[in-house]
Coordinates of C-alpha atoms in Angstrom, one line a residue:
M1 CA 0.0 0.0 0.0
I2 CA 2.8 2.4 0.9
R3 CA 4.6 1.5 -2.3
K4 CA 1.5 2.4 -4.4
M5 CA 1.2 5.7 -2.6
L6 CA 4.8 6.5 -3.2
V7 CA 4.6 5.6 -6.9
G8 CA 1.4 7.6 -7.3
T9 CA 2.9 10.6 -5.5
A10 CA 6.0 10.4 -7.7
A11 CA 4.0 10.2 -10.9
I12 CA 1.9 13.2 -9.9
A13 CA 5.1 15.2 -8.9
V14 CA 6.7 14.4 -12.2
M15 CA 3.6 15.2 -14.3
A16 CA 2.3 18.2 -12.5
P17 CA 4.7 20.8 -13.9
S18 CA 4.2 19.6 -17.5
L19 CA 0.5 19.5 -17.1
A20 CA 0.4 22.9 -15.6
F21 CA 2.7 24.7 -18.0
A22 CA 2.9 22.5 -21.1
Q23 CA 0.9 23.4 -24.1
A24 CA -2.1 21.2 -23.4
S25 CA -4.6 19.7 -25.7
T26 CA -7.5 17.4 -25.2
A27 CA -5.5 14.3 -26.2
T28 CA -2.5 15.2 -24.0
G29 CA -4.8 15.9 -21.1
A30 CA -6.6 12.6 -21.5
V31 CA -3.5 10.5 -21.7
G32 CA -1.8 12.3 -18.8
G33 CA -4.9 12.1 -16.6
A34 CA -5.4 8.4 -17.4
A35 CA -1.8 7.6 -16.6
V36 CA -1.9 9.4 -13.2
G37 CA -5.3 8.0 -12.5
A38 CA -4.2 4.4 -13.2
V39 CA -1.2 4.7 -10.9
V40 CA -3.2 6.2 -8.0
G41 CA -6.6 4.5 -8.5
G42 CA -6.2 1.5 -10.8
P43 CA -8.5 0.9 -13.7
V44 CA -11.3 3.1 -12.3
G45 CA -8.8 5.8 -11.6
A46 CA -7.6 5.6 -15.2
V47 CA -11.1 6.3 -16.5
V48 CA -11.8 9.2 -14.1
G49 CA -8.3 10.6 -14.7
G50 CA -8.6 10.4 -18.4
A51 CA -12.0 12.2 -18.4
V52 CA -10.7 15.0 -16.1
G53 CA -7.5 15.3 -18.1
A54 CA -9.4 15.7 -21.3
T55 CA -11.5 18.4 -19.9
V56 CA -8.5 20.4 -18.5
G57 CA -6.7 19.9 -21.8
A58 CA -9.6 21.2 -23.9
A59 CA -10.0 24.3 -21.6
A60 CA -6.3 25.2 -21.9
E61 CA -6.2 25.4 -25.7
P62 CA -7.5 28.5 -27.4
P63 CA -10.3 28.0 -29.9
A64 CA -9.4 27.1 -33.5
E65 CA -10.6 30.4 -34.9
V66 CA -8.2 32.3 -32.5
R67 CA -5.3 30.2 -33.5
A68 CA -6.1 30.6 -37.2
Y69 CA -6.3 34.4 -36.9
V70 CA -2.9 34.5 -35.3
V71 CA -1.4 32.4 -38.1
K72 CA -2.7 34.6 -40.9
E73 CA -1.8 37.9 -39.4
R74 CA 1.5 39.5 -40.3
R75 CA 3.3 41.3 -37.5
P76 CA 7.0 42.0 -37.0
S77 CA 8.8 39.6 -34.6
V78 CA 10.3 41.1 -31.4
A79 CA 13.6 39.6 -30.2
V80 CA 13.9 39.1 -26.5
R81 CA 16.6 37.4 -24.4
E82 CA 14.2 35.4 -22.3
E83 CA 12.9 32.1 -23.6
V84 CA 9.2 32.1 -24.6
V85 CA 7.5 29.6 -22.3
V86 CA 3.8 28.8 -21.8
G87 CA 2.8 30.1 -18.4
R88 CA 5.5 32.8 -18.2
P89 CA 4.6 36.5 -18.9
L90 CA 6.1 38.3 -21.8
P91 CA 8.5 41.2 -21.2
K92 CA 7.1 44.7 -21.2
Q93 CA 8.8 45.7 -24.5
V94 CA 6.7 43.1 -26.4
V95 CA 3.8 44.7 -28.2
L96 CA 0.5 42.8 -27.8
Y97 CA -2.2 42.9 -30.4
D98 CA -6.0 42.3 -29.9
I99 CA -7.7 39.4 -31.5
P100 CA -11.2 40.5 -32.8
N101 CA -14.2 38.8 -31.1
S102 CA -12.2 37.3 -28.4
S103 CA -10.6 38.1 -25.1
Y104 CA -7.1 36.9 -26.2
E105 CA -4.1 38.9 -27.3
Y106 CA -1.2 37.8 -29.4
S107 CA 2.3 38.7 -30.4
V108 CA 5.3 37.4 -32.4
V109 CA 8.3 36.9 -30.2
N110 CA 11.6 35.4 -31.3
D111 CA 9.9 34.3 -34.5
Q112 CA 7.2 32.4 -32.6
R113 CA 3.5 33.4 -32.6
V114 CA 2.1 33.4 -29.1
I115 CA -1.4 33.8 -27.7
V116 CA -1.5 35.7 -24.5
E117 CA -3.9 36.1 -21.6
P118 CA -5.1 39.7 -21.5
G119 CA -4.0 41.8 -18.5
T120 CA -1.3 39.4 -17.3
R121 CA 0.9 39.1 -20.5
K122 CA 1.1 35.4 -19.6
V123 CA 1.7 33.1 -22.6
L124 CA -1.2 30.7 -23.0
Y125 CA -0.3 29.0 -26.3
I126 CA 2.6 28.9 -28.8
V127 CA 1.2 28.5 -32.3
N128 CA 3.2 26.0 -34.4

């Protein structure tokens, strides 16, 4: 029993940062949730973890029309020294642009298109 708890805790500790800050999607969330759920709760835990993970993954990804808008827009790239990472705010010198009919903003930083949470400058998604 203690071994299962230690393995479950280790799995959650390893996956938590990637689930919190990684560029999530429905599939990624479902797989990650199922894996953690299986370790902690067996087969039933896998089913519950997969469902919860899929929901979290879907919520973290901006809508397709927002991503499409950012891809088609042409803006100059701003070079910054910091690495662009999901979950980390962009530096103040980066200009943010509004996305029509949405609450998101975007920019092009180090030749990467990024979708940003308004007001916080926090990178939510890096468009590939």
